[in-house]
């Protein structure tokens, strides 16, 4: 007897846009069938388990600014969407000025997972159990969101709309 508790990953198309404009345009044109991809640690589990059915995964890891991690005493900490949690928690500036954030990252899963997992993915997944979300909120986090209308800033306190419906 063969038991397969987890069906295989469904087929999908991988798209790697060259710019934020191209990424947001593609996502808007394929609304409902395309999804931004960062580390994939939530996405691939949810695709495998039949919760996500997207035709396109849009890799937003290599776009302008997404790899940035820098601290400015006036403007605070900037964490690009593609910066993985190990990089955040080992940054000397994060450890010095934002130990709560370093600790929150350290509490996520394992070293291996944190080489892929990002804070922005944790936030966008919007699980109430997301370990970095509380720290980011307590630290007054603001998201810089790019869409077809350009950039806007969204405080974390008003970002979350609710839970996704179970399939
Ligand atoms: C074995 C295992 C253990 C885990 N343990 C923990 C844990 O201890 N604590 C915890 O909090 N989480 C845990 N997770 C969940 C997951 O690792 C985290 O939520 C992680 O931070 C997700 O980041 P990611 O970069 O992999 O996101 P992805 O999987 O790439 O994306 C997550 C979601 O965000 C969306 N998204 C990504 N980028 C954008 C964007 N630029 N704009 C809009 N939407 C976007 C995606 O479409 C997707 O819906 C675990 C997962 C696994 C598989």
mmCIF file with all atom_site columns, C-alpha atoms and ligand atoms in Angstrom:
data_model
loop_
_atom_site.group_PDB
_atom_site.id
_atom_site.type_symbol
_atom_site.label_atom_id
_atom_site.label_alt_id
_atom_site.label_comp_id
_atom_site.label_asym_id
_atom_site.label_entity_id
_atom_site.label_seq_id
_atom_site.pdbx_PDB_ins_code
_atom_site.Cartn_x
_atom_site.Cartn_y
_atom_site.Cartn_z
_atom_site.occupancy
_atom_site.B_iso_or_equiv
_atom_site.pdbx_formal_charge
_atom_site.auth_seq_id
_atom_site.auth_comp_id
_atom_site.auth_asym_id
_atom_site.auth_atom_id
_atom_site.pdbx_PDB_model_num
ATOM   1   C CA  . UNK A 1 1   ? 0.000   0.000  0.000   1.00 0.00 ? 1   UNK A CA  1
ATOM   2   C CA  . UNK A 1 2   ? 1.260   3.493  -0.839  1.00 0.00 ? 2   UNK A CA  1
ATOM   3   C CA  . UNK A 1 3   ? 0.101   6.481  1.159   1.00 0.00 ? 3   UNK A CA  1
ATOM   4   C CA  . UNK A 1 4   ? 0.730   9.963  -0.123  1.00 0.00 ? 4   UNK A CA  1
ATOM   5   C CA  . UNK A 1 5   ? -0.237  12.506 2.492   1.00 0.00 ? 5   UNK A CA  1
ATOM   6   C CA  . UNK A 1 6   ? 0.979   15.395 0.327   1.00 0.00 ? 6   UNK A CA  1
ATOM   7   C CA  . UNK A 1 7   ? 0.114   15.489 -3.366  1.00 0.00 ? 7   UNK A CA  1
ATOM   8   C CA  . UNK A 1 8   ? 2.847   16.804 -5.646  1.00 0.00 ? 8   UNK A CA  1
ATOM   9   C CA  . UNK A 1 9   ? 3.297   20.443 -6.470  1.00 0.00 ? 9   UNK A CA  1
ATOM   10  C CA  . UNK A 1 10  ? 1.034   21.435 -9.383  1.00 0.00 ? 10  UNK A CA  1
ATOM   11  C CA  . UNK A 1 11  ? 2.554   22.856 -12.585 1.00 0.00 ? 11  UNK A CA  1
ATOM   12  C CA  . UNK A 1 12  ? 2.983   26.618 -12.773 1.00 0.00 ? 12  UNK A CA  1
ATOM   13  C CA  . UNK A 1 13  ? 4.797   29.217 -14.876 1.00 0.00 ? 13  UNK A CA  1
ATOM   14  C CA  . UNK A 1 14  ? 7.729   31.103 -13.368 1.00 0.00 ? 14  UNK A CA  1
ATOM   15  C CA  . UNK A 1 15  ? 8.069   34.756 -14.377 1.00 0.00 ? 15  UNK A CA  1
ATOM   16  C CA  . UNK A 1 16  ? 11.016  36.952 -13.446 1.00 0.00 ? 16  UNK A CA  1
ATOM   17  C CA  . UNK A 1 17  ? 10.229  40.594 -14.252 1.00 0.00 ? 17  UNK A CA  1
ATOM   18  C CA  . UNK A 1 18  ? 13.018  43.116 -14.834 1.00 0.00 ? 18  UNK A CA  1
ATOM   19  C CA  . UNK A 1 19  ? 11.460  46.010 -12.926 1.00 0.00 ? 19  UNK A CA  1
ATOM   20  C CA  . UNK A 1 20  ? 8.865   46.924 -10.336 1.00 0.00 ? 20  UNK A CA  1
ATOM   21  C CA  . UNK A 1 21  ? 6.724   48.416 -13.114 1.00 0.00 ? 21  UNK A CA  1
ATOM   22  C CA  . UNK A 1 22  ? 6.826   45.191 -15.133 1.00 0.00 ? 22  UNK A CA  1
ATOM   23  C CA  . UNK A 1 23  ? 6.067   43.117 -12.021 1.00 0.00 ? 23  UNK A CA  1
ATOM   24  C CA  . UNK A 1 24  ? 3.091   45.190 -10.922 1.00 0.00 ? 24  UNK A CA  1
ATOM   25  C CA  . UNK A 1 25  ? 1.696   45.383 -14.468 1.00 0.00 ? 25  UNK A CA  1
ATOM   26  C CA  . UNK A 1 26  ? 1.907   41.602 -14.876 1.00 0.00 ? 26  UNK A CA  1
ATOM   27  C CA  . UNK A 1 27  ? 0.274   41.007 -11.494 1.00 0.00 ? 27  UNK A CA  1
ATOM   28  C CA  . UNK A 1 28  ? -2.542  43.450 -12.336 1.00 0.00 ? 28  UNK A CA  1
ATOM   29  C CA  . UNK A 1 29  ? -3.106  41.901 -15.782 1.00 0.00 ? 29  UNK A CA  1
ATOM   30  C CA  . UNK A 1 30  ? -3.230  38.412 -14.266 1.00 0.00 ? 30  UNK A CA  1
ATOM   31  C CA  . UNK A 1 31  ? -5.133  39.209 -11.100 1.00 0.00 ? 31  UNK A CA  1
ATOM   32  C CA  . UNK A 1 32  ? -6.400  36.024 -9.474  1.00 0.00 ? 32  UNK A CA  1
ATOM   33  C CA  . UNK A 1 33  ? -3.956  33.781 -11.349 1.00 0.00 ? 33  UNK A CA  1
ATOM   34  C CA  . UNK A 1 34  ? -0.566  35.297 -10.446 1.00 0.00 ? 34  UNK A CA  1
ATOM   35  C CA  . UNK A 1 35  ? 1.182   35.687 -7.122  1.00 0.00 ? 35  UNK A CA  1
ATOM   36  C CA  . UNK A 1 36  ? 4.403   37.439 -5.995  1.00 0.00 ? 36  UNK A CA  1
ATOM   37  C CA  . UNK A 1 37  ? 7.165   35.018 -4.930  1.00 0.00 ? 37  UNK A CA  1
ATOM   38  C CA  . UNK A 1 38  ? 9.835   35.770 -2.323  1.00 0.00 ? 38  UNK A CA  1
ATOM   39  C CA  . UNK A 1 39  ? 11.380  32.869 -0.390  1.00 0.00 ? 39  UNK A CA  1
ATOM   40  C CA  . UNK A 1 40  ? 8.509   30.533 -1.284  1.00 0.00 ? 40  UNK A CA  1
ATOM   41  C CA  . UNK A 1 41  ? 8.370   28.952 2.187   1.00 0.00 ? 41  UNK A CA  1
ATOM   42  C CA  . UNK A 1 42  ? 4.654   29.660 2.497   1.00 0.00 ? 42  UNK A CA  1
ATOM   43  C CA  . UNK A 1 43  ? 3.732   29.539 -1.182  1.00 0.00 ? 43  UNK A CA  1
ATOM   44  C CA  . UNK A 1 44  ? 5.078   26.100 -2.083  1.00 0.00 ? 44  UNK A CA  1
ATOM   45  C CA  . UNK A 1 45  ? 3.537   24.452 0.968   1.00 0.00 ? 45  UNK A CA  1
ATOM   46  C CA  . UNK A 1 46  ? 0.184   26.027 0.148   1.00 0.00 ? 46  UNK A CA  1
ATOM   47  C CA  . UNK A 1 47  ? 0.402   25.059 -3.536  1.00 0.00 ? 47  UNK A CA  1
ATOM   48  C CA  . UNK A 1 48  ? 1.357   21.513 -2.649  1.00 0.00 ? 48  UNK A CA  1
ATOM   49  C CA  . UNK A 1 49  ? -1.565  21.271 -0.230  1.00 0.00 ? 49  UNK A CA  1
ATOM   50  C CA  . UNK A 1 50  ? -4.059  22.614 -2.782  1.00 0.00 ? 50  UNK A CA  1
ATOM   51  C CA  . UNK A 1 51  ? -4.685  25.934 -1.086  1.00 0.00 ? 51  UNK A CA  1
ATOM   52  C CA  . UNK A 1 52  ? -3.148  28.100 -3.862  1.00 0.00 ? 52  UNK A CA  1
ATOM   53  C CA  . UNK A 1 53  ? -3.904  27.464 -7.540  1.00 0.00 ? 53  UNK A CA  1
ATOM   54  C CA  . UNK A 1 54  ? -1.955  30.245 -9.239  1.00 0.00 ? 54  UNK A CA  1
ATOM   55  C CA  . UNK A 1 55  ? -0.794  29.744 -12.822 1.00 0.00 ? 55  UNK A CA  1
ATOM   56  C CA  . UNK A 1 56  ? 2.059   32.255 -12.462 1.00 0.00 ? 56  UNK A CA  1
ATOM   57  C CA  . UNK A 1 57  ? 4.610   32.866 -9.730  1.00 0.00 ? 57  UNK A CA  1
ATOM   58  C CA  . UNK A 1 58  ? 6.186   36.283 -10.177 1.00 0.00 ? 58  UNK A CA  1
ATOM   59  C CA  . UNK A 1 59  ? 9.681   36.341 -8.677  1.00 0.00 ? 59  UNK A CA  1
ATOM   60  C CA  . UNK A 1 60  ? 10.092  39.764 -7.074  1.00 0.00 ? 60  UNK A CA  1
ATOM   61  C CA  . UNK A 1 61  ? 13.402  38.977 -5.327  1.00 0.00 ? 61  UNK A CA  1
ATOM   62  C CA  . UNK A 1 62  ? 15.752  40.716 -7.754  1.00 0.00 ? 62  UNK A CA  1
ATOM   63  C CA  . UNK A 1 63  ? 13.994  44.024 -8.265  1.00 0.00 ? 63  UNK A CA  1
ATOM   64  C CA  . UNK A 1 64  ? 15.321  47.483 -7.391  1.00 0.00 ? 64  UNK A CA  1
ATOM   65  C CA  . UNK A 1 65  ? 15.828  47.935 -3.660  1.00 0.00 ? 65  UNK A CA  1
ATOM   66  C CA  . UNK A 1 66  ? 14.496  44.539 -2.613  1.00 0.00 ? 66  UNK A CA  1
ATOM   67  C CA  . UNK A 1 67  ? 17.957  43.451 -1.390  1.00 0.00 ? 67  UNK A CA  1
ATOM   68  C CA  . UNK A 1 68  ? 18.566  46.581 0.686   1.00 0.00 ? 68  UNK A CA  1
ATOM   69  C CA  . UNK A 1 69  ? 19.171  46.419 4.425   1.00 0.00 ? 69  UNK A CA  1
ATOM   70  C CA  . UNK A 1 70  ? 20.363  49.656 5.939   1.00 0.00 ? 70  UNK A CA  1
ATOM   71  C CA  . UNK A 1 71  ? 20.018  51.792 9.041   1.00 0.00 ? 71  UNK A CA  1
ATOM   72  C CA  . UNK A 1 72  ? 19.850  55.560 9.188   1.00 0.00 ? 72  UNK A CA  1
ATOM   73  C CA  . UNK A 1 73  ? 19.606  57.280 12.593  1.00 0.00 ? 73  UNK A CA  1
ATOM   74  C CA  . UNK A 1 74  ? 17.045  59.723 11.194  1.00 0.00 ? 74  UNK A CA  1
ATOM   75  C CA  . UNK A 1 75  ? 14.939  57.399 9.067   1.00 0.00 ? 75  UNK A CA  1
ATOM   76  C CA  . UNK A 1 76  ? 15.348  54.142 10.951  1.00 0.00 ? 76  UNK A CA  1
ATOM   77  C CA  . UNK A 1 77  ? 15.779  50.684 9.458   1.00 0.00 ? 77  UNK A CA  1
ATOM   78  C CA  . UNK A 1 78  ? 14.965  49.790 5.850   1.00 0.00 ? 78  UNK A CA  1
ATOM   79  C CA  . UNK A 1 79  ? 14.473  46.093 5.116   1.00 0.00 ? 79  UNK A CA  1
ATOM   80  C CA  . UNK A 1 80  ? 14.061  45.184 1.443   1.00 0.00 ? 80  UNK A CA  1
ATOM   81  C CA  . UNK A 1 81  ? 11.385  42.626 0.602   1.00 0.00 ? 81  UNK A CA  1
ATOM   82  C CA  . UNK A 1 82  ? 13.952  40.013 -0.469  1.00 0.00 ? 82  UNK A CA  1
ATOM   83  C CA  . UNK A 1 83  ? 16.197  40.241 2.608   1.00 0.00 ? 83  UNK A CA  1
ATOM   84  C CA  . UNK A 1 84  ? 16.101  36.899 4.373   1.00 0.00 ? 84  UNK A CA  1
ATOM   85  C CA  . UNK A 1 85  ? 15.660  36.560 8.126   1.00 0.00 ? 85  UNK A CA  1
ATOM   86  C CA  . UNK A 1 86  ? 19.188  35.282 8.827   1.00 0.00 ? 86  UNK A CA  1
ATOM   87  C CA  . UNK A 1 87  ? 20.586  38.429 7.262   1.00 0.00 ? 87  UNK A CA  1
ATOM   88  C CA  . UNK A 1 88  ? 18.301  40.621 9.389   1.00 0.00 ? 88  UNK A CA  1
ATOM   89  C CA  . UNK A 1 89  ? 19.040  38.871 12.680  1.00 0.00 ? 89  UNK A CA  1
ATOM   90  C CA  . UNK A 1 90  ? 22.826  38.865 12.161  1.00 0.00 ? 90  UNK A CA  1
ATOM   91  C CA  . UNK A 1 91  ? 23.039  42.524 11.140  1.00 0.00 ? 91  UNK A CA  1
ATOM   92  C CA  . UNK A 1 92  ? 25.059  44.403 13.811  1.00 0.00 ? 92  UNK A CA  1
ATOM   93  C CA  . UNK A 1 93  ? 22.787  47.447 13.438  1.00 0.00 ? 93  UNK A CA  1
ATOM   94  C CA  . UNK A 1 94  ? 19.626  45.408 13.858  1.00 0.00 ? 94  UNK A CA  1
ATOM   95  C CA  . UNK A 1 95  ? 21.075  43.686 16.924  1.00 0.00 ? 95  UNK A CA  1
ATOM   96  C CA  . UNK A 1 96  ? 22.085  47.020 18.431  1.00 0.00 ? 96  UNK A CA  1
ATOM   97  C CA  . UNK A 1 97  ? 19.057  49.173 17.631  1.00 0.00 ? 97  UNK A CA  1
ATOM   98  C CA  . UNK A 1 98  ? 16.262  46.607 17.090  1.00 0.00 ? 98  UNK A CA  1
ATOM   99  C CA  . UNK A 1 99  ? 16.990  43.582 19.294  1.00 0.00 ? 99  UNK A CA  1
ATOM   100 C CA  . UNK A 1 100 ? 13.250  42.770 19.348  1.00 0.00 ? 100 UNK A CA  1
ATOM   101 C CA  . UNK A 1 101 ? 13.303  42.278 15.564  1.00 0.00 ? 101 UNK A CA  1
ATOM   102 C CA  . UNK A 1 102 ? 16.456  40.147 15.718  1.00 0.00 ? 102 UNK A CA  1
ATOM   103 C CA  . UNK A 1 103 ? 14.836  37.999 18.407  1.00 0.00 ? 103 UNK A CA  1
ATOM   104 C CA  . UNK A 1 104 ? 11.593  37.667 16.424  1.00 0.00 ? 104 UNK A CA  1
ATOM   105 C CA  . UNK A 1 105 ? 13.535  36.462 13.356  1.00 0.00 ? 105 UNK A CA  1
ATOM   106 C CA  . UNK A 1 106 ? 15.530  34.011 15.469  1.00 0.00 ? 106 UNK A CA  1
ATOM   107 C CA  . UNK A 1 107 ? 12.263  32.481 16.724  1.00 0.00 ? 107 UNK A CA  1
ATOM   108 C CA  . UNK A 1 108 ? 11.216  31.461 13.199  1.00 0.00 ? 108 UNK A CA  1
ATOM   109 C CA  . UNK A 1 109 ? 11.721  27.760 12.393  1.00 0.00 ? 109 UNK A CA  1
ATOM   110 C CA  . UNK A 1 110 ? 15.336  26.814 11.636  1.00 0.00 ? 110 UNK A CA  1
ATOM   111 C CA  . UNK A 1 111 ? 18.498  28.305 10.143  1.00 0.00 ? 111 UNK A CA  1
ATOM   112 C CA  . UNK A 1 112 ? 17.814  26.528 6.858   1.00 0.00 ? 112 UNK A CA  1
ATOM   113 C CA  . UNK A 1 113 ? 14.306  27.931 6.541   1.00 0.00 ? 113 UNK A CA  1
ATOM   114 C CA  . UNK A 1 114 ? 15.474  31.427 7.471   1.00 0.00 ? 114 UNK A CA  1
ATOM   115 C CA  . UNK A 1 115 ? 17.922  31.466 4.551   1.00 0.00 ? 115 UNK A CA  1
ATOM   116 C CA  . UNK A 1 116 ? 14.793  31.636 2.363   1.00 0.00 ? 116 UNK A CA  1
ATOM   117 C CA  . UNK A 1 117 ? 12.089  33.200 4.548   1.00 0.00 ? 117 UNK A CA  1
ATOM   118 C CA  . UNK A 1 118 ? 11.632  36.970 4.487   1.00 0.00 ? 118 UNK A CA  1
ATOM   119 C CA  . UNK A 1 119 ? 9.926   39.406 6.839   1.00 0.00 ? 119 UNK A CA  1
ATOM   120 C CA  . UNK A 1 120 ? 7.831   40.830 4.005   1.00 0.00 ? 120 UNK A CA  1
ATOM   121 C CA  . UNK A 1 121 ? 6.670   37.309 3.070   1.00 0.00 ? 121 UNK A CA  1
ATOM   122 C CA  . UNK A 1 122 ? 5.793   36.708 6.720   1.00 0.00 ? 122 UNK A CA  1
ATOM   123 C CA  . UNK A 1 123 ? 3.749   39.928 6.737   1.00 0.00 ? 123 UNK A CA  1
ATOM   124 C CA  . UNK A 1 124 ? 2.041   39.329 3.359   1.00 0.00 ? 124 UNK A CA  1
ATOM   125 C CA  . UNK A 1 125 ? 1.126   35.780 4.354   1.00 0.00 ? 125 UNK A CA  1
ATOM   126 C CA  . UNK A 1 126 ? -0.797  37.522 7.146   1.00 0.00 ? 126 UNK A CA  1
ATOM   127 C CA  . UNK A 1 127 ? -0.983  34.577 9.512   1.00 0.00 ? 127 UNK A CA  1
ATOM   128 C CA  . UNK A 1 128 ? -1.951  35.600 13.059  1.00 0.00 ? 128 UNK A CA  1
ATOM   129 C CA  . UNK A 1 129 ? 0.915   33.304 14.085  1.00 0.00 ? 129 UNK A CA  1
ATOM   130 C CA  . UNK A 1 130 ? 3.501   35.162 11.974  1.00 0.00 ? 130 UNK A CA  1
ATOM   131 C CA  . UNK A 1 131 ? 6.435   35.585 14.337  1.00 0.00 ? 131 UNK A CA  1
ATOM   132 C CA  . UNK A 1 132 ? 7.886   38.815 12.950  1.00 0.00 ? 132 UNK A CA  1
ATOM   133 C CA  . UNK A 1 133 ? 4.596   40.671 12.551  1.00 0.00 ? 133 UNK A CA  1
ATOM   134 C CA  . UNK A 1 134 ? 4.148   41.644 16.197  1.00 0.00 ? 134 UNK A CA  1
ATOM   135 C CA  . UNK A 1 135 ? 7.713   42.959 16.458  1.00 0.00 ? 135 UNK A CA  1
ATOM   136 C CA  . UNK A 1 136 ? 7.335   45.000 13.262  1.00 0.00 ? 136 UNK A CA  1
ATOM   137 C CA  . UNK A 1 137 ? 4.065   46.463 14.520  1.00 0.00 ? 137 UNK A CA  1
ATOM   138 C CA  . UNK A 1 138 ? 5.473   47.260 17.948  1.00 0.00 ? 138 UNK A CA  1
ATOM   139 C CA  . UNK A 1 139 ? 8.393   49.031 16.243  1.00 0.00 ? 139 UNK A CA  1
ATOM   140 C CA  . UNK A 1 140 ? 6.028   51.210 14.186  1.00 0.00 ? 140 UNK A CA  1
ATOM   141 C CA  . UNK A 1 141 ? 6.666   49.416 10.871  1.00 0.00 ? 141 UNK A CA  1
ATOM   142 C CA  . UNK A 1 142 ? 5.518   51.052 7.652   1.00 0.00 ? 142 UNK A CA  1
ATOM   143 C CA  . UNK A 1 143 ? 5.342   49.180 4.328   1.00 0.00 ? 143 UNK A CA  1
ATOM   144 C CA  . UNK A 1 144 ? 6.463   50.830 1.111   1.00 0.00 ? 144 UNK A CA  1
ATOM   145 C CA  . UNK A 1 145 ? 4.076   49.311 -1.405  1.00 0.00 ? 145 UNK A CA  1
ATOM   146 C CA  . UNK A 1 146 ? 4.541   49.545 -5.181  1.00 0.00 ? 146 UNK A CA  1
ATOM   147 C CA  . UNK A 1 147 ? 1.558   49.076 -7.467  1.00 0.00 ? 147 UNK A CA  1
ATOM   148 C CA  . UNK A 1 148 ? 0.364   50.248 -10.882 1.00 0.00 ? 148 UNK A CA  1
ATOM   149 C CA  . UNK A 1 149 ? -0.295  53.678 -9.323  1.00 0.00 ? 149 UNK A CA  1
ATOM   150 C CA  . UNK A 1 150 ? 3.297   53.968 -8.066  1.00 0.00 ? 150 UNK A CA  1
ATOM   151 C CA  . UNK A 1 151 ? 4.540   53.963 -4.463  1.00 0.00 ? 151 UNK A CA  1
ATOM   152 C CA  . UNK A 1 152 ? 2.444   54.443 -1.360  1.00 0.00 ? 152 UNK A CA  1
ATOM   153 C CA  . UNK A 1 153 ? 3.244   54.005 2.310   1.00 0.00 ? 153 UNK A CA  1
ATOM   154 C CA  . UNK A 1 154 ? 1.034   51.820 4.484   1.00 0.00 ? 154 UNK A CA  1
ATOM   155 C CA  . UNK A 1 155 ? 1.475   51.508 8.259   1.00 0.00 ? 155 UNK A CA  1
ATOM   156 C CA  . UNK A 1 156 ? 1.304   47.907 9.402   1.00 0.00 ? 156 UNK A CA  1
ATOM   157 C CA  . UNK A 1 157 ? -1.522  48.871 11.745  1.00 0.00 ? 157 UNK A CA  1
ATOM   158 C CA  . UNK A 1 158 ? -3.832  49.418 8.729   1.00 0.00 ? 158 UNK A CA  1
ATOM   159 C CA  . UNK A 1 159 ? -2.333  46.871 6.303   1.00 0.00 ? 159 UNK A CA  1
ATOM   160 C CA  . UNK A 1 160 ? -4.097  43.683 7.365   1.00 0.00 ? 160 UNK A CA  1
ATOM   161 C CA  . UNK A 1 161 ? -7.575  43.062 5.947   1.00 0.00 ? 161 UNK A CA  1
ATOM   162 C CA  . UNK A 1 162 ? -8.249  39.703 7.590   1.00 0.00 ? 162 UNK A CA  1
ATOM   163 C CA  . UNK A 1 163 ? -7.680  36.006 7.109   1.00 0.00 ? 163 UNK A CA  1
ATOM   164 C CA  . UNK A 1 164 ? -7.841  34.182 3.785   1.00 0.00 ? 164 UNK A CA  1
ATOM   165 C CA  . UNK A 1 165 ? -10.802 31.819 3.565   1.00 0.00 ? 165 UNK A CA  1
ATOM   166 C CA  . UNK A 1 166 ? -9.905  28.146 3.901   1.00 0.00 ? 166 UNK A CA  1
ATOM   167 C CA  . UNK A 1 167 ? -10.252 26.169 0.640   1.00 0.00 ? 167 UNK A CA  1
HETATM 168 C C1  . LIG B 2 .   ? 8.770   24.208 7.928   1.00 0.00 ? 1   LIG B C1  1
HETATM 169 C C2  . LIG B 2 .   ? 8.221   25.627 8.112   1.00 0.00 ? 1   LIG B C2  1
HETATM 170 C C3  . LIG B 2 .   ? 8.326   26.240 9.340   1.00 0.00 ? 1   LIG B C3  1
HETATM 171 C C4  . LIG B 2 .   ? 7.846   27.547 9.515   1.00 0.00 ? 1   LIG B C4  1
HETATM 172 N N1  . LIG B 2 .   ? 7.971   28.139 10.751  1.00 0.00 ? 1   LIG B N1  1
HETATM 173 C C5  . LIG B 2 .   ? 7.543   29.399 10.945  1.00 0.00 ? 1   LIG B C5  1
HETATM 174 C C6  . LIG B 2 .   ? 7.690   30.026 12.224  1.00 0.00 ? 1   LIG B C6  1
HETATM 175 O O1  . LIG B 2 .   ? 8.244   29.464 13.178  1.00 0.00 ? 1   LIG B O1  1
HETATM 176 N N2  . LIG B 2 .   ? 7.212   31.303 12.365  1.00 0.00 ? 1   LIG B N2  1
HETATM 177 C C7  . LIG B 2 .   ? 6.607   31.962 11.327  1.00 0.00 ? 1   LIG B C7  1
HETATM 178 O O2  . LIG B 2 .   ? 6.208   33.121 11.506  1.00 0.00 ? 1   LIG B O2  1
HETATM 179 N N3  . LIG B 2 .   ? 6.470   31.392 10.109  1.00 0.00 ? 1   LIG B N3  1
HETATM 180 C C8  . LIG B 2 .   ? 6.908   30.138 9.877   1.00 0.00 ? 1   LIG B C8  1
HETATM 181 N N4  . LIG B 2 .   ? 6.751   29.541 8.649   1.00 0.00 ? 1   LIG B N4  1
HETATM 182 C C9  . LIG B 2 .   ? 6.064   30.269 7.571   1.00 0.00 ? 1   LIG B C9  1
HETATM 183 C C10 . LIG B 2 .   ? 6.975   31.014 6.554   1.00 0.00 ? 1   LIG B C10 1
HETATM 184 O O3  . LIG B 2 .   ? 8.290   30.501 6.547   1.00 0.00 ? 1   LIG B O3  1
HETATM 185 C C11 . LIG B 2 .   ? 7.042   32.528 6.868   1.00 0.00 ? 1   LIG B C11 1
HETATM 186 O O4  . LIG B 2 .   ? 5.737   33.089 6.814   1.00 0.00 ? 1   LIG B O4  1
HETATM 187 C C12 . LIG B 2 .   ? 7.993   33.278 5.902   1.00 0.00 ? 1   LIG B C12 1
HETATM 188 O O5  . LIG B 2 .   ? 8.360   34.503 6.505   1.00 0.00 ? 1   LIG B O5  1
HETATM 189 C C13 . LIG B 2 .   ? 7.391   33.573 4.539   1.00 0.00 ? 1   LIG B C13 1
HETATM 190 O O6  . LIG B 2 .   ? 8.358   34.312 3.775   1.00 0.00 ? 1   LIG B O6  1
HETATM 191 P P1  . LIG B 2 .   ? 8.730   33.924 2.278   1.00 0.00 ? 1   LIG B P1  1
HETATM 192 O O7  . LIG B 2 .   ? 9.736   34.916 1.824   1.00 0.00 ? 1   LIG B O7  1
HETATM 193 O O8  . LIG B 2 .   ? 9.103   32.497 2.158   1.00 0.00 ? 1   LIG B O8  1
HETATM 194 O O9  . LIG B 2 .   ? 7.325   34.219 1.566   1.00 0.00 ? 1   LIG B O9  1
HETATM 195 P P2  . LIG B 2 .   ? 6.630   33.528 0.289   1.00 0.00 ? 1   LIG B P2  1
HETATM 196 O O10 . LIG B 2 .   ? 6.250   32.127 0.594   1.00 0.00 ? 1   LIG B O10 1
HETATM 197 O O11 . LIG B 2 .   ? 7.421   33.780 -0.953  1.00 0.00 ? 1   LIG B O11 1
HETATM 198 O O12 . LIG B 2 .   ? 5.304   34.451 0.228   1.00 0.00 ? 1   LIG B O12 1
HETATM 199 C C14 . LIG B 2 .   ? 4.373   34.462 1.305   1.00 0.00 ? 1   LIG B C14 1
HETATM 200 C C15 . LIG B 2 .   ? 3.099   35.198 0.881   1.00 0.00 ? 1   LIG B C15 1
HETATM 201 O O13 . LIG B 2 .   ? 3.382   36.591 0.669   1.00 0.00 ? 1   LIG B O13 1
HETATM 202 C C16 . LIG B 2 .   ? 3.028   36.970 -0.653  1.00 0.00 ? 1   LIG B C16 1
HETATM 203 N N5  . LIG B 2 .   ? 4.022   37.924 -1.115  1.00 0.00 ? 1   LIG B N5  1
HETATM 204 C C17 . LIG B 2 .   ? 5.352   37.695 -1.216  1.00 0.00 ? 1   LIG B C17 1
HETATM 205 N N6  . LIG B 2 .   ? 5.971   38.797 -1.655  1.00 0.00 ? 1   LIG B N6  1
HETATM 206 C C18 . LIG B 2 .   ? 5.020   39.734 -1.838  1.00 0.00 ? 1   LIG B C18 1
HETATM 207 C C19 . LIG B 2 .   ? 5.053   41.084 -2.294  1.00 0.00 ? 1   LIG B C19 1
HETATM 208 N N7  . LIG B 2 .   ? 6.211   41.680 -2.651  1.00 0.00 ? 1   LIG B N7  1
HETATM 209 N N8  . LIG B 2 .   ? 3.903   41.764 -2.359  1.00 0.00 ? 1   LIG B N8  1
HETATM 210 C C20 . LIG B 2 .   ? 2.738   41.165 -1.996  1.00 0.00 ? 1   LIG B C20 1
HETATM 211 N N9  . LIG B 2 .   ? 2.642   39.884 -1.563  1.00 0.00 ? 1   LIG B N9  1
HETATM 212 C C21 . LIG B 2 .   ? 3.769   39.185 -1.495  1.00 0.00 ? 1   LIG B C21 1
HETATM 213 C C22 . LIG B 2 .   ? 3.066   35.685 -1.473  1.00 0.00 ? 1   LIG B C22 1
HETATM 214 O O14 . LIG B 2 .   ? 2.330   35.777 -2.682  1.00 0.00 ? 1   LIG B O14 1
HETATM 215 C C23 . LIG B 2 .   ? 2.521   34.697 -0.457  1.00 0.00 ? 1   LIG B C23 1
HETATM 216 O O15 . LIG B 2 .   ? 1.109   34.762 -0.409  1.00 0.00 ? 1   LIG B O15 1
HETATM 217 C C24 . LIG B 2 .   ? 7.235   28.244 8.434   1.00 0.00 ? 1   LIG B C24 1
HETATM 218 C C25 . LIG B 2 .   ? 7.136   27.618 7.168   1.00 0.00 ? 1   LIG B C25 1
HETATM 219 C C26 . LIG B 2 .   ? 7.633   26.314 6.997   1.00 0.00 ? 1   LIG B C26 1
HETATM 220 C C27 . LIG B 2 .   ? 7.543   25.683 5.651   1.00 0.00 ? 1   LIG B C27 1
#
